[in-house]
Coordinates of C-alpha atoms in Angstrom, one line a residue:
X28 CA -31.1 -5.4 -31.1
X29 CA -28.9 -6.6 -28.2
X30 CA -26.9 -9.5 -29.6
X31 CA -25.2 -10.4 -26.3
X32 CA -26.0 -13.9 -25.1
X33 CA -28.6 -14.5 -22.5
X34 CA -27.2 -15.9 -19.2
X35 CA -28.3 -19.5 -18.6
X36 CA -30.5 -19.9 -15.6
X37 CA -29.0 -21.0 -12.2
X38 CA -30.4 -24.2 -10.8
X39 CA -32.7 -23.9 -7.8
X40 CA -32.4 -27.6 -7.3
X41 CA -28.6 -27.5 -6.8
X42 CA -27.2 -27.1 -3.3
X43 CA -26.9 -23.5 -2.3
X44 CA -24.8 -22.3 0.6
X45 CA -24.5 -18.9 2.4
X46 CA -28.0 -17.9 1.4
X47 CA -31.5 -18.5 2.8
X48 CA -32.9 -19.3 -0.7
X49 CA -31.8 -20.2 -4.2
X50 CA -31.2 -17.3 -6.5
X51 CA -32.5 -17.3 -10.1
X52 CA -32.2 -14.8 -12.9
X53 CA -35.9 -15.2 -13.6
X54 CA -36.9 -14.4 -10.1
X55 CA -34.7 -13.1 -7.2
X56 CA -32.0 -11.7 -9.5
X57 CA -34.2 -9.7 -11.8
X58 CA -32.7 -6.3 -12.3
X59 CA -29.5 -7.2 -10.5
X60 CA -26.0 -6.9 -11.9
X61 CA -24.5 -10.3 -11.1
X62 CA -20.8 -11.4 -11.1
X63 CA -20.5 -15.2 -11.3
X64 CA -17.2 -16.5 -9.9
X65 CA -16.4 -20.0 -11.3
X66 CA -14.0 -21.5 -8.7
X67 CA -12.9 -24.6 -7.0
X68 CA -11.6 -24.4 -3.5
X69 CA -8.2 -26.2 -4.0
X70 CA -7.1 -23.5 -6.5
X71 CA -4.6 -20.9 -5.3
X72 CA -5.6 -18.5 -8.1
X73 CA -9.2 -18.8 -7.0
X74 CA -8.1 -17.9 -3.5
X75 CA -6.3 -14.8 -4.8
X76 CA -9.5 -13.6 -6.4
X77 CA -11.5 -13.6 -3.2
X78 CA -10.0 -10.3 -1.8
X79 CA -11.0 -8.6 -5.1
X80 CA -14.5 -10.0 -4.7
X81 CA -14.7 -8.8 -1.1
X82 CA -13.5 -5.3 -2.3
X83 CA -16.2 -5.1 -5.0
X84 CA -18.9 -6.4 -2.7
X85 CA -18.1 -3.7 -0.2
X86 CA -17.8 -0.9 -2.8
X87 CA -21.2 -1.8 -4.4
X88 CA -23.0 -3.0 -1.3
X89 CA -25.8 -0.4 -1.5
X90 CA -26.2 -1.0 -5.3
X91 CA -28.2 -3.8 -7.0
X92 CA -25.1 -5.9 -7.5
X93 CA -24.6 -9.5 -6.4
X94 CA -21.6 -11.8 -6.4
X95 CA -22.4 -15.5 -6.7
X96 CA -19.7 -18.2 -6.4
X97 CA -20.3 -21.2 -8.7
X98 CA -18.3 -24.0 -7.2
X99 CA -17.3 -26.3 -10.1
X100 CA -15.1 -29.0 -8.4
X101 CA -11.8 -30.3 -9.7
X102 CA -11.2 -33.0 -7.0
X103 CA -13.8 -35.6 -6.1
X104 CA -13.7 -34.5 -2.4
X105 CA -14.6 -30.9 -3.5
X106 CA -17.9 -32.0 -4.9
X107 CA -19.5 -32.6 -1.5
X108 CA -21.7 -30.0 0.2
X109 CA -20.0 -30.7 3.5
X110 CA -16.5 -29.9 2.3
X111 CA -17.6 -26.9 0.2
X112 CA -19.4 -25.5 3.3
X113 CA -16.2 -25.9 5.3
X114 CA -14.2 -24.1 2.5
X115 CA -16.8 -21.2 2.5
X116 CA -16.1 -20.8 6.2
X117 CA -12.4 -21.2 6.0
X118 CA -12.1 -18.6 3.2
X119 CA -14.6 -16.3 5.0
X120 CA -16.7 -15.9 1.9
X121 CA -19.6 -13.5 2.3
X122 CA -21.5 -14.2 -0.9
X123 CA -23.9 -17.1 -1.9
X124 CA -22.3 -20.2 -3.4
X125 CA -24.0 -22.7 -5.7
X126 CA -22.5 -26.2 -6.0
X127 CA -22.3 -26.9 -9.7
X128 CA -23.3 -30.5 -9.9
X129 CA -21.5 -32.4 -12.7
X130 CA -20.1 -29.0 -13.9
X131 CA -23.3 -28.3 -15.7
X132 CA -23.1 -24.6 -15.3
X133 CA -19.4 -24.7 -16.2
X134 CA -20.5 -26.2 -19.6
X135 CA -23.4 -24.0 -20.1
X136 CA -21.3 -20.9 -19.6
X137 CA -18.5 -22.4 -21.8
X138 CA -15.9 -21.9 -18.9
X139 CA -12.4 -23.3 -19.6
X140 CA -10.4 -22.6 -16.5
X141 CA -10.4 -21.7 -12.8
X142 CA -11.1 -19.0 -11.9
X143 CA -13.4 -17.5 -14.5
X144 CA -15.6 -14.5 -13.8
X145 CA -18.7 -13.8 -15.8
X146 CA -20.6 -10.5 -15.5
X147 CA -24.3 -10.5 -16.2
X148 CA -26.1 -7.2 -16.7
X149 CA -29.5 -6.2 -15.2
X150 CA -31.1 -7.3 -18.5
X151 CA -29.7 -10.8 -17.9
X152 CA -27.3 -10.5 -20.9
X153 CA -23.7 -11.5 -20.4
X154 CA -21.7 -8.3 -20.4
X155 CA -18.3 -10.0 -20.4
X156 CA -16.0 -12.6 -18.9
X157 CA -12.4 -12.8 -17.7
X158 CA -10.2 -15.7 -16.6
X159 CA -7.4 -15.7 -14.0
X160 CA -6.5 -13.4 -11.2
X161 CA -5.4 -9.7 -11.0
X162 CA -8.5 -8.2 -12.7
X163 CA -9.9 -6.1 -10.0
X164 CA -9.7 -2.8 -11.8
X165 CA -11.2 -4.2 -15.0
X166 CA -14.1 -5.8 -13.1
X167 CA -14.7 -2.6 -11.2
X168 CA -15.0 -0.6 -14.4
X169 CA -17.3 -3.3 -16.0
X170 CA -19.6 -3.4 -13.0
X171 CA -19.9 0.4 -12.9
X172 CA -20.7 0.4 -16.6
X173 CA -23.3 -2.4 -16.2
X174 CA -25.0 -0.5 -13.4
X175 CA -25.1 2.7 -15.5
X176 CA -26.5 0.8 -18.5
X177 CA -29.2 -0.8 -16.4
X178 CA -30.3 2.6 -15.1
X179 CA -30.4 4.1 -18.6
X180 CA -32.4 1.2 -19.9
X181 CA -34.8 1.1 -16.9
X182 CA -33.9 -2.6 -16.2
X183 CA -32.0 -2.0 -12.9
X184 CA -33.6 -3.1 -9.7
X185 CA -34.3 -0.5 -7.0
X186 CA -31.7 -1.9 -4.6
X187 CA -29.6 -4.8 -3.5
X188 CA -30.9 -8.2 -2.4
X189 CA -31.1 -8.9 1.4
X190 CA -29.7 -12.4 2.0
X191 CA -29.0 -14.2 5.3
X192 CA -25.4 -15.2 5.6
X193 CA -23.8 -18.2 7.3
X194 CA -21.3 -17.8 10.1
X195 CA -18.6 -20.2 11.4
X196 CA -18.9 -22.1 14.7
X197 CA -16.7 -20.8 17.5
X198 CA -15.0 -24.1 18.5
X199 CA -14.5 -25.0 22.2
X200 CA -10.9 -25.8 21.4
X201 CA -10.1 -22.1 20.9
X202 CA -8.8 -22.7 17.4
X203 CA -10.2 -21.8 14.0
X204 CA -9.1 -23.8 10.9
X205 CA -5.5 -24.3 12.2
X206 CA -3.2 -24.7 9.1
X207 CA 0.2 -25.8 10.3
X208 CA 1.8 -27.1 13.6
X209 CA 5.4 -27.3 14.9
X210 CA 6.7 -29.2 17.9
X211 CA 9.8 -28.1 19.9
X212 CA 10.7 -31.0 22.3
X213 CA 13.9 -29.3 23.3
X214 CA 12.0 -26.2 24.5
X215 CA 8.9 -28.1 25.6
X216 CA 6.7 -26.0 23.3
X217 CA 4.0 -26.5 20.6
X218 CA 3.4 -23.8 18.0
X219 CA 0.1 -23.7 16.1
X220 CA -0.8 -21.5 13.1
X221 CA -4.4 -20.6 14.3
X222 CA -5.1 -19.4 10.7
X223 CA -8.6 -18.0 10.9
X224 CA -7.9 -16.3 14.2
X225 CA -4.9 -14.6 12.5
X226 CA -2.5 -15.6 15.2
X227 CA 0.1 -18.1 16.3
X228 CA -0.6 -20.1 19.5
X229 CA 2.4 -20.9 21.7
X230 CA 1.7 -23.7 24.2
X231 CA 3.5 -26.3 26.3
X232 CA 4.3 -29.5 24.6
X233 CA 1.3 -31.8 25.3
X234 CA 1.7 -34.8 27.6
X235 CA 0.6 -38.3 26.6
X236 CA -3.0 -37.4 27.5
X237 CA -2.9 -34.4 25.1
X238 CA -2.9 -31.9 27.9
X239 CA -1.1 -28.6 27.3
X240 CA -1.1 -25.0 28.8
X241 CA -1.2 -21.7 26.9
X242 CA 2.1 -19.8 27.0
X243 CA 1.1 -16.9 24.8
X244 CA -0.6 -15.9 21.5
X245 CA 1.0 -13.8 18.9
X246 CA -1.5 -11.8 16.8
X247 CA -1.3 -9.5 13.8
X248 CA -1.1 -12.0 10.9
X249 CA -3.4 -12.6 8.0
X250 CA -4.3 -16.3 7.8
X251 CA -0.8 -17.6 8.7
X252 CA 0.3 -21.1 7.7
X253 CA 3.9 -22.5 7.8
X254 CA 6.2 -22.3 10.8
X255 CA 9.9 -22.8 11.3
X256 CA 12.0 -22.5 14.5
X257 CA 15.6 -21.4 14.9
X258 CA 16.7 -20.9 18.6
X259 CA 14.3 -18.3 20.0
X260 CA 13.1 -17.0 16.7
X261 CA 9.9 -18.4 15.1
X262 CA 9.5 -17.8 11.4
X263 CA 5.9 -17.6 10.1
X264 CA 4.4 -17.7 6.6
X265 CA 2.0 -14.8 6.8
X266 CA 0.3 -16.1 3.8
X267 CA -2.4 -13.6 2.9
X268 CA 0.0 -10.7 3.8
X269 CA 2.4 -12.3 1.3
X270 CA 5.2 -12.0 3.8
X271 CA 7.6 -14.0 6.0
X272 CA 7.6 -12.8 9.6
X273 CA 9.9 -13.4 12.5
X274 CA 8.7 -13.7 16.1
X275 CA 11.1 -13.0 18.9
X276 CA 9.8 -15.6 21.4
X277 CA 11.4 -13.8 24.4
X278 CA 9.6 -10.5 23.7
X279 CA 6.8 -11.4 21.4
X280 CA 8.0 -8.7 18.9
X281 CA 7.2 -9.4 15.3
X282 CA 9.3 -8.2 12.4
X283 CA 9.2 -8.7 8.6
X284 CA 11.9 -10.9 7.0
X285 CA 10.7 -10.7 3.4
X286 CA 7.7 -9.4 1.4
X287 CA 6.2 -6.0 0.8
X288 CA 2.7 -6.9 2.1
X289 CA 1.3 -7.0 -1.4
X290 CA 1.1 -10.0 -3.7
X291 CA 3.8 -10.1 -6.4
X292 CA 4.6 -12.1 -9.5
X293 CA 8.4 -12.1 -9.5
X294 CA 9.5 -15.6 -10.5
X295 CA 13.2 -15.0 -10.0
X296 CA 13.8 -12.9 -6.9
X297 CA 17.1 -11.3 -6.1
X298 CA 16.0 -8.6 -3.8
X299 CA 16.4 -8.4 0.0
X300 CA 13.9 -8.1 2.9
X301 CA 10.9 -5.9 2.4
X302 CA 12.0 -5.0 -1.2
X303 CA 11.2 -8.5 -2.4
X304 CA 7.6 -9.3 -3.4
X305 CA 6.2 -12.8 -2.5
X306 CA 3.2 -14.8 -3.5
X307 CA 1.2 -16.8 -0.9
X308 CA 4.1 -18.4 1.0
X309 CA 2.5 -21.5 2.5
X310 CA 5.1 -23.4 4.4
X311 CA 8.7 -23.1 5.7
X312 CA 11.7 -25.3 6.5
X313 CA 15.0 -24.1 8.0
X314 CA 18.5 -25.4 7.8
X315 CA 21.2 -23.3 9.4
X316 CA 20.8 -19.8 8.1
X317 CA 18.8 -20.8 5.0
X318 CA 15.0 -20.6 5.1
X319 CA 13.1 -22.6 2.4
X320 CA 9.7 -21.3 1.4
X321 CA 6.9 -23.2 -0.4
X322 CA 5.6 -20.4 -2.6
X323 CA 2.2 -21.9 -3.4
X324 CA 1.0 -18.8 -5.3
X325 CA 3.8 -19.1 -7.8
X326 CA 4.3 -22.9 -8.0
X327 CA 7.9 -22.6 -6.8
X328 CA 10.2 -23.2 -3.9
X329 CA 12.3 -20.2 -2.7
X330 CA 15.1 -19.8 -0.3
X331 CA 16.1 -16.9 1.9
X332 CA 19.6 -16.2 3.2
X333 CA 18.6 -15.0 6.7
X334 CA 21.7 -13.0 7.6
X335 CA 21.4 -11.0 4.4
X336 CA 17.6 -11.2 3.9
X337 CA 18.4 -12.2 0.2
X338 CA 15.5 -14.0 -1.3
X339 CA 15.5 -15.9 -4.6
X340 CA 13.7 -18.6 -6.5
X341 CA 15.2 -22.1 -6.0
X342 CA 13.0 -24.7 -7.6
X343 CA 10.5 -24.4 -10.5
X344 CA 10.0 -22.2 -13.5
X345 CA 6.6 -20.9 -12.2
X346 CA 4.7 -23.0 -14.8
X347 CA 2.1 -25.2 -13.1
X348 CA 2.8 -28.8 -13.8
X349 CA 4.8 -31.9 -12.7
X350 CA 8.2 -32.0 -14.3
X351 CA 11.3 -33.5 -12.7
X352 CA 14.9 -32.7 -13.3
X353 CA 17.3 -29.8 -12.6
X354 CA 15.8 -27.3 -10.1
X355 CA 15.8 -24.4 -12.5
X356 CA 13.8 -26.4 -15.2
X357 CA 11.4 -28.3 -12.9
X358 CA 7.7 -27.6 -12.8
X359 CA 5.7 -27.6 -9.6
X360 CA 2.0 -27.2 -8.8
X361 CA 1.1 -25.3 -5.7
X362 CA 3.6 -26.7 -3.2
X363 CA 2.0 -26.4 0.3
X364 CA 4.1 -28.5 2.7
X365 CA 7.9 -28.8 3.4
X366 CA 10.1 -31.1 5.5
X367 CA 13.9 -31.5 5.6
X368 CA 15.6 -34.8 6.1
X369 CA 19.3 -35.3 5.6
X370 CA 20.2 -34.2 2.1
X371 CA 16.6 -34.0 0.9
X372 CA 13.9 -31.3 1.0
X373 CA 10.5 -33.1 0.7
X374 CA 7.4 -31.2 -0.4
X375 CA 3.7 -31.8 -0.9
X376 CA 2.8 -30.6 -4.4
X377 CA -0.9 -30.3 -3.9
X378 CA -2.4 -29.6 -7.3
X379 CA -0.7 -32.6 -8.8
X380 CA -1.5 -34.8 -5.7
X381 CA 2.2 -35.5 -5.3
X382 CA 5.0 -35.9 -2.8
X383 CA 8.3 -34.9 -4.3
X384 CA 11.8 -34.1 -3.1
X385 CA 14.8 -32.0 -3.9
X386 CA 18.3 -33.4 -3.7
X387 CA 20.0 -30.4 -2.1
X388 CA 23.5 -31.5 -3.2
X389 CA 22.6 -32.2 -6.9
X390 CA 19.8 -29.7 -7.0
X391 CA 17.5 -32.0 -8.8
X392 CA 13.8 -32.7 -8.3
X393 CA 12.4 -36.3 -8.1
X394 CA 8.7 -37.3 -7.7
X395 CA 7.9 -40.1 -5.3
X396 CA 4.1 -40.3 -5.7
X397 CA 2.0 -38.4 -8.2
X398 CA 1.5 -38.2 -11.9
X399 CA -0.4 -35.1 -13.1
X400 CA -2.8 -32.2 -12.6
X401 CA -5.8 -34.5 -13.0
X402 CA -4.4 -37.8 -11.7
X403 CA -5.5 -38.4 -8.2
X404 CA -7.3 -40.9 -5.9
X405 CA -6.9 -42.9 -2.7
X406 CA -4.7 -45.9 -3.3
X407 CA -1.9 -47.4 -1.2
X408 CA 0.8 -49.6 -2.6
X409 CA 3.9 -49.1 -4.7
X410 CA 4.9 -45.7 -6.0
X411 CA 3.8 -46.4 -9.6
X412 CA 0.2 -47.2 -8.7
X413 CA -0.3 -45.2 -5.5
X414 CA -2.6 -42.1 -5.6
X415 CA -3.1 -39.2 -3.2
X416 CA -5.7 -36.4 -3.3
X417 CA -4.4 -32.8 -2.8
X418 CA -1.9 -33.4 0.0
X419 CA -1.0 -30.2 2.0
X420 CA 1.6 -31.4 4.5
X421 CA 4.7 -33.6 4.9
X422 CA 6.8 -34.6 7.9
X423 CA 10.0 -36.6 7.8
X424 CA 10.2 -39.3 10.4
X425 CA 13.1 -41.8 10.7
X426 CA 13.5 -43.3 7.2
X427 CA 9.9 -42.5 6.2
X428 CA 7.9 -39.4 5.1
X429 CA 4.5 -38.8 6.6
X430 CA 1.8 -37.2 4.4
X431 CA -1.3 -35.2 5.2
X432 CA -3.4 -36.7 2.4
X433 CA -5.8 -33.8 2.9
X434 CA -8.7 -34.5 0.6
X435 CA -8.7 -38.1 1.5
X436 CA -8.9 -37.2 5.2
X437 CA -6.0 -39.4 6.0
X438 CA -2.4 -39.5 7.2
X439 CA -0.2 -41.8 5.1
X440 CA 3.3 -43.1 5.5
X441 CA 5.8 -43.3 2.6
X442 CA 8.6 -45.9 2.8
X443 CA 11.2 -44.1 0.7
X444 CA 13.6 -47.1 0.4
X445 CA 10.8 -49.6 -0.2
X446 CA 9.1 -47.2 -2.6
X447 CA 5.6 -47.8 -1.2
X448 CA 2.9 -45.9 0.7
X449 CA 0.3 -47.0 3.3
X450 CA -2.5 -45.4 5.4
X451 CA -1.6 -44.6 8.9
X452 CA -4.8 -42.9 10.2
X453 CA -8.2 -41.9 8.8
X454 CA -10.7 -43.8 6.8
X455 CA -11.4 -41.6 3.9
X456 CA -14.4 -39.8 5.3
X457 CA -14.7 -36.5 7.3
X458 CA -14.9 -37.3 11.0
X459 CA -13.3 -37.0 14.4
X460 CA -13.4 -40.6 15.8
X461 CA -14.9 -43.9 14.7
X462 CA -15.0 -46.9 17.1
X463 CA -12.1 -45.3 19.0
X464 CA -10.0 -44.8 15.9
X465 CA -8.8 -41.4 14.7
X466 CA -10.8 -39.8 11.9
X467 CA -9.9 -36.4 10.3
X468 CA -11.4 -33.6 8.3
X469 CA -9.0 -32.2 5.7
X470 CA -5.8 -32.2 7.8
X471 CA -3.4 -29.5 6.6
X472 CA -0.2 -29.7 8.6
X473 CA 2.1 -32.2 10.2
X474 CA 5.2 -32.3 12.4
X475 CA 6.9 -35.3 13.8
X476 CA 9.1 -35.2 16.9
X477 CA 10.3 -37.9 19.2
X478 CA 8.0 -40.6 17.7
X479 CA 5.0 -38.4 18.0
X480 CA 3.1 -36.9 15.1
X481 CA 1.3 -33.6 15.7
X482 CA -1.6 -33.1 13.2
X483 CA -3.4 -29.8 12.4
X484 CA -6.8 -31.2 11.8
X485 CA -7.9 -28.1 10.0
X486 CA -11.6 -28.4 9.4
X487 CA -12.2 -29.9 12.9
X488 CA -10.6 -26.8 14.5
X489 CA -8.2 -29.0 16.5
X490 CA -4.7 -30.4 16.9
X491 CA -4.2 -34.1 17.5
X492 CA -1.2 -35.9 19.2
X493 CA -0.7 -39.2 17.5
X494 CA 1.9 -41.8 18.7
X495 CA 3.9 -43.2 15.8
X496 CA 4.8 -46.2 18.0
X497 CA 1.4 -47.6 19.0
X498 CA -1.1 -45.3 17.1
X499 CA -2.6 -44.0 20.4
X500 CA -4.0 -40.6 19.9
X501 CA -5.5 -37.7 21.9
X502 CA -7.0 -34.4 21.0
X503 CA -4.8 -31.6 22.3
X504 CA -6.4 -29.6 25.1
X505 CA -4.8 -26.2 25.7
X506 CA -5.7 -24.8 29.1
X507 CA -6.2 -21.0 29.0
X508 CA -6.8 -20.9 25.2
X509 CA -9.9 -19.1 24.1
X510 CA -11.1 -17.6 20.8
X511 CA -10.1 -13.9 20.5
X512 CA -12.3 -11.4 22.3
X513 CA -14.9 -9.6 20.2
X514 CA -15.8 -12.6 18.0
X515 CA -19.5 -13.2 17.5
X516 CA -20.5 -16.0 19.9
X517 CA -24.0 -16.3 18.4
X518 CA -26.8 -18.0 20.3
X519 CA -26.3 -18.5 24.0
X520 CA -28.0 -21.0 26.1
X521 CA -30.8 -20.5 28.6
X522 CA -30.0 -21.7 32.1
X523 CA -29.6 -25.5 31.9
X524 CA -31.3 -28.2 33.9
X525 CA -29.3 -31.1 35.1
X526 CA -30.8 -34.4 36.1
X527 CA -28.8 -34.6 39.3
X528 CA -26.6 -32.3 41.3
X529 CA -24.9 -35.2 43.1
X530 CA -22.4 -37.1 41.0
X531 CA -20.2 -40.0 41.9
X532 CA -16.7 -39.1 43.2
X533 CA -13.6 -41.1 42.5
X534 CA -14.8 -42.6 39.2
X535 CA -15.8 -41.3 35.8
X536 CA -19.4 -40.2 35.1
X537 CA -21.3 -40.5 31.8
X538 CA -22.9 -37.3 30.5
X539 CA -25.4 -36.4 27.9
X540 CA -26.0 -32.9 26.8
X541 CA -29.2 -32.0 24.8
X542 CA -30.1 -28.6 23.5
X543 CA -33.7 -27.8 22.4
X544 CA -33.7 -25.8 19.1
X545 CA -36.2 -23.5 17.6
X546 CA -39.1 -25.2 15.8
X547 CA -38.1 -26.6 12.4
X548 CA -34.4 -26.6 13.1
X549 CA -31.9 -29.5 13.3
X550 CA -28.3 -29.8 14.3
X551 CA -25.9 -29.7 11.3
X552 CA -24.2 -33.0 10.7
X553 CA -21.8 -31.3 8.3
X554 CA -20.0 -29.0 10.8
X555 CA -18.0 -30.2 13.8
X556 CA -19.4 -29.8 17.2
X557 CA -17.3 -29.5 20.4
X558 CA -17.8 -29.7 24.1
X559 CA -15.5 -28.4 26.9
X560 CA -16.0 -28.9 30.6
X561 CA -13.9 -26.9 33.1
X562 CA -13.6 -26.8 36.9
X563 CA -12.2 -23.5 37.7
X564 CA -9.2 -23.0 35.5
X565 CA -8.7 -26.7 34.9
X566 CA -10.1 -28.2 31.7
X567 CA -11.6 -31.5 32.7
X568 CA -12.7 -32.6 29.3
X569 CA -12.6 -31.4 25.7
X570 CA -14.0 -33.4 22.7
X571 CA -14.7 -32.6 19.1
X572 CA -17.5 -34.5 17.4
X573 CA -18.5 -34.8 13.8
X574 CA -21.4 -36.7 12.3
X575 CA -22.4 -38.4 15.6
X576 CA -26.0 -38.4 16.8
X577 CA -27.2 -36.0 19.5
X578 CA -27.6 -35.6 22.5
X579 CA -23.8 -35.3 22.9
X580 CA -22.4 -38.1 25.0
X581 CA -19.1 -38.1 26.8
X582 CA -17.4 -39.4 29.8
X583 CA -16.2 -37.0 32.5
X584 CA -12.9 -38.1 34.2
X585 CA -13.0 -39.0 37.9
X586 CA -13.3 -36.1 40.3
X587 CA -12.5 -35.8 44.0
X588 CA -15.2 -35.3 46.7
X589 CA -16.6 -31.8 47.2
X590 CA -18.7 -29.1 45.7
X591 CA -17.8 -27.7 42.3
X592 CA -19.0 -25.2 39.7
X593 CA -18.6 -26.8 36.3
X594 CA -18.4 -24.6 33.3
X595 CA -19.9 -26.5 30.3
X596 CA -19.3 -25.0 26.9
X597 CA -20.8 -26.5 23.7
X598 CA -20.3 -25.3 20.1
X599 CA -22.3 -26.5 17.1
X600 CA -24.3 -25.3 14.1
X601 CA -28.0 -25.7 13.4
X602 CA -30.0 -25.3 10.3
X603 CA -33.6 -24.5 9.4
X604 CA -35.4 -26.9 7.2
X605 CA -35.1 -26.1 3.5
X606 CA -32.4 -23.4 4.0
X607 CA -28.8 -23.2 2.9
X608 CA -27.9 -21.1 5.9
X609 CA -26.8 -22.7 9.2
X610 CA -26.5 -20.7 12.4
X611 CA -23.6 -21.1 14.9
X612 CA -24.5 -21.7 18.5
X613 CA -22.2 -21.5 21.5
X614 CA -24.2 -22.1 24.6
X615 CA -22.4 -22.2 27.9
X616 CA -23.6 -22.8 31.4
X617 CA -22.4 -22.8 35.0
X618 CA -23.5 -26.1 36.6
X619 CA -23.2 -26.4 40.4
X620 CA -22.7 -30.0 41.4
X621 CA -21.4 -32.0 44.4
X622 CA -19.2 -35.0 44.0
X623 CA -19.5 -37.7 46.7
X624 CA -19.0 -41.5 46.9
X625 CA -22.7 -42.2 46.8
X626 CA -23.5 -39.9 43.9
X627 CA -25.1 -40.7 40.5
X628 CA -23.0 -42.3 37.7
X629 CA -24.8 -40.5 35.0
X630 CA -26.0 -36.9 34.3
X631 CA -28.2 -35.3 31.7
X632 CA -28.0 -31.6 30.9
X633 CA -30.9 -30.0 29.0
X634 CA -31.3 -26.4 27.9
X635 CA -33.1 -24.4 25.2
X636 CA -31.5 -21.8 22.9
X637 CA -32.7 -18.3 23.6

């Protein structure tokens, strides 16, 4: 008799993403070999497993083999369908994901750590399990054996499942999950790690209204994150290539400073240039000829001597924890943001929800806010009682440190001398704007320059300019920036009808844009929508919207008299009732209008999706 345990059933009533139906062993998954990936989206080790899963999915795509992500949340923010849906898009996950409510499946499968992978044979018996990363070959062998066993026993299905997949919305901003941002007031430039477009955007520094112009894009990266500038050289954390790259801003030429292109597990370093393996470098800071690296994948800070290319571990043993003291004995937990100020290197230590700093003279680590791997929350006040939730970014400003409190959807300000912290922007819920105040959706990167804070509002696919003097803010509009060519633009709009072709000149006009969807479909309130209106090459308006009712409402700035062809671009996602798959839509229309002094003050644009 087969004494292997029977796999507990997956819950049809839980939220499912990236599939048009729940998947159960007793029904849809009968005869399939199934690999369950127990993960949580904050976890760097879970991220490292995703390329292995993609490899296995491609290798066995014509076989009765199915990967299913079981999302068992660590942080409170990770337990929401909206935030997990964003993570599925950000990590470009191609397989179905079930949200494990109250970690019920985690308990039923006796899982102890993230990530854990459980292989279930075609007979619904558990064939084995493995924890941690770096198990691609072992999993490959086990899957092949399970498929062969199913054929021999006659339990294997005839072929793979056919499942509808979700796709990300192509934002009107031209960005996709921007991770980090860097301002250069001296050079009048703004640099953006356009992470999911695998490029760096170079634009002019935005004016007070947030208006900017594209200078160039630099492509060829794999989900880049941190940026650091020295003269006319831009250093880039090429995170999923596990390298540090240098961009010559005069020529656009890209070279490799450190890293082999493959993930490594060296906790000491000591090699130079492309001989030294790295592990998910997430952010950078530069001082003179020394480049500091937040090595998120290895729970350490490294430094690189740029003239020599010599790279070595600087802070942390590589053990994931929160331990202060001498740099060589300290413990860190997925450091993801860096900022230099005077004699201190500040860092966001995300997995312990902490902001910490290194005294560069004494080479000692001190924690400002944060207590442990499972101590988190959203509380302002003194250092002893304050709590953050998975911060990813820090930015030194005057005598304070600004924090991207990522999973609280906030920006907070640390008074280092007063040993306290307070909320600067955001209200703790995903959004873009509420009653004129800035709202955010998991901001990942910050940079402060000349009393202005630039925010990479990651899940809203935008960058925000925020005044540190009066809290005035604007979404950054980069004229000339578009998503890379060749990306799927999904559903396009039929020709639109406008309520009037004569609009008032010399004053703003109120617009409403409505899109008629297929029967049974509704606009997703969980994904950001965006609208962009251009007149020729000039962008007249750009706005990102999350959680607001449709039709989309916005105010078009005053226009001079005369005829104009307006290009209206809208991006959003819509879902069919009862399905876990949402479809991106990117309708755009050419709208001929005339602006005159006696024109209408309002306009309504209506179209149907083809």
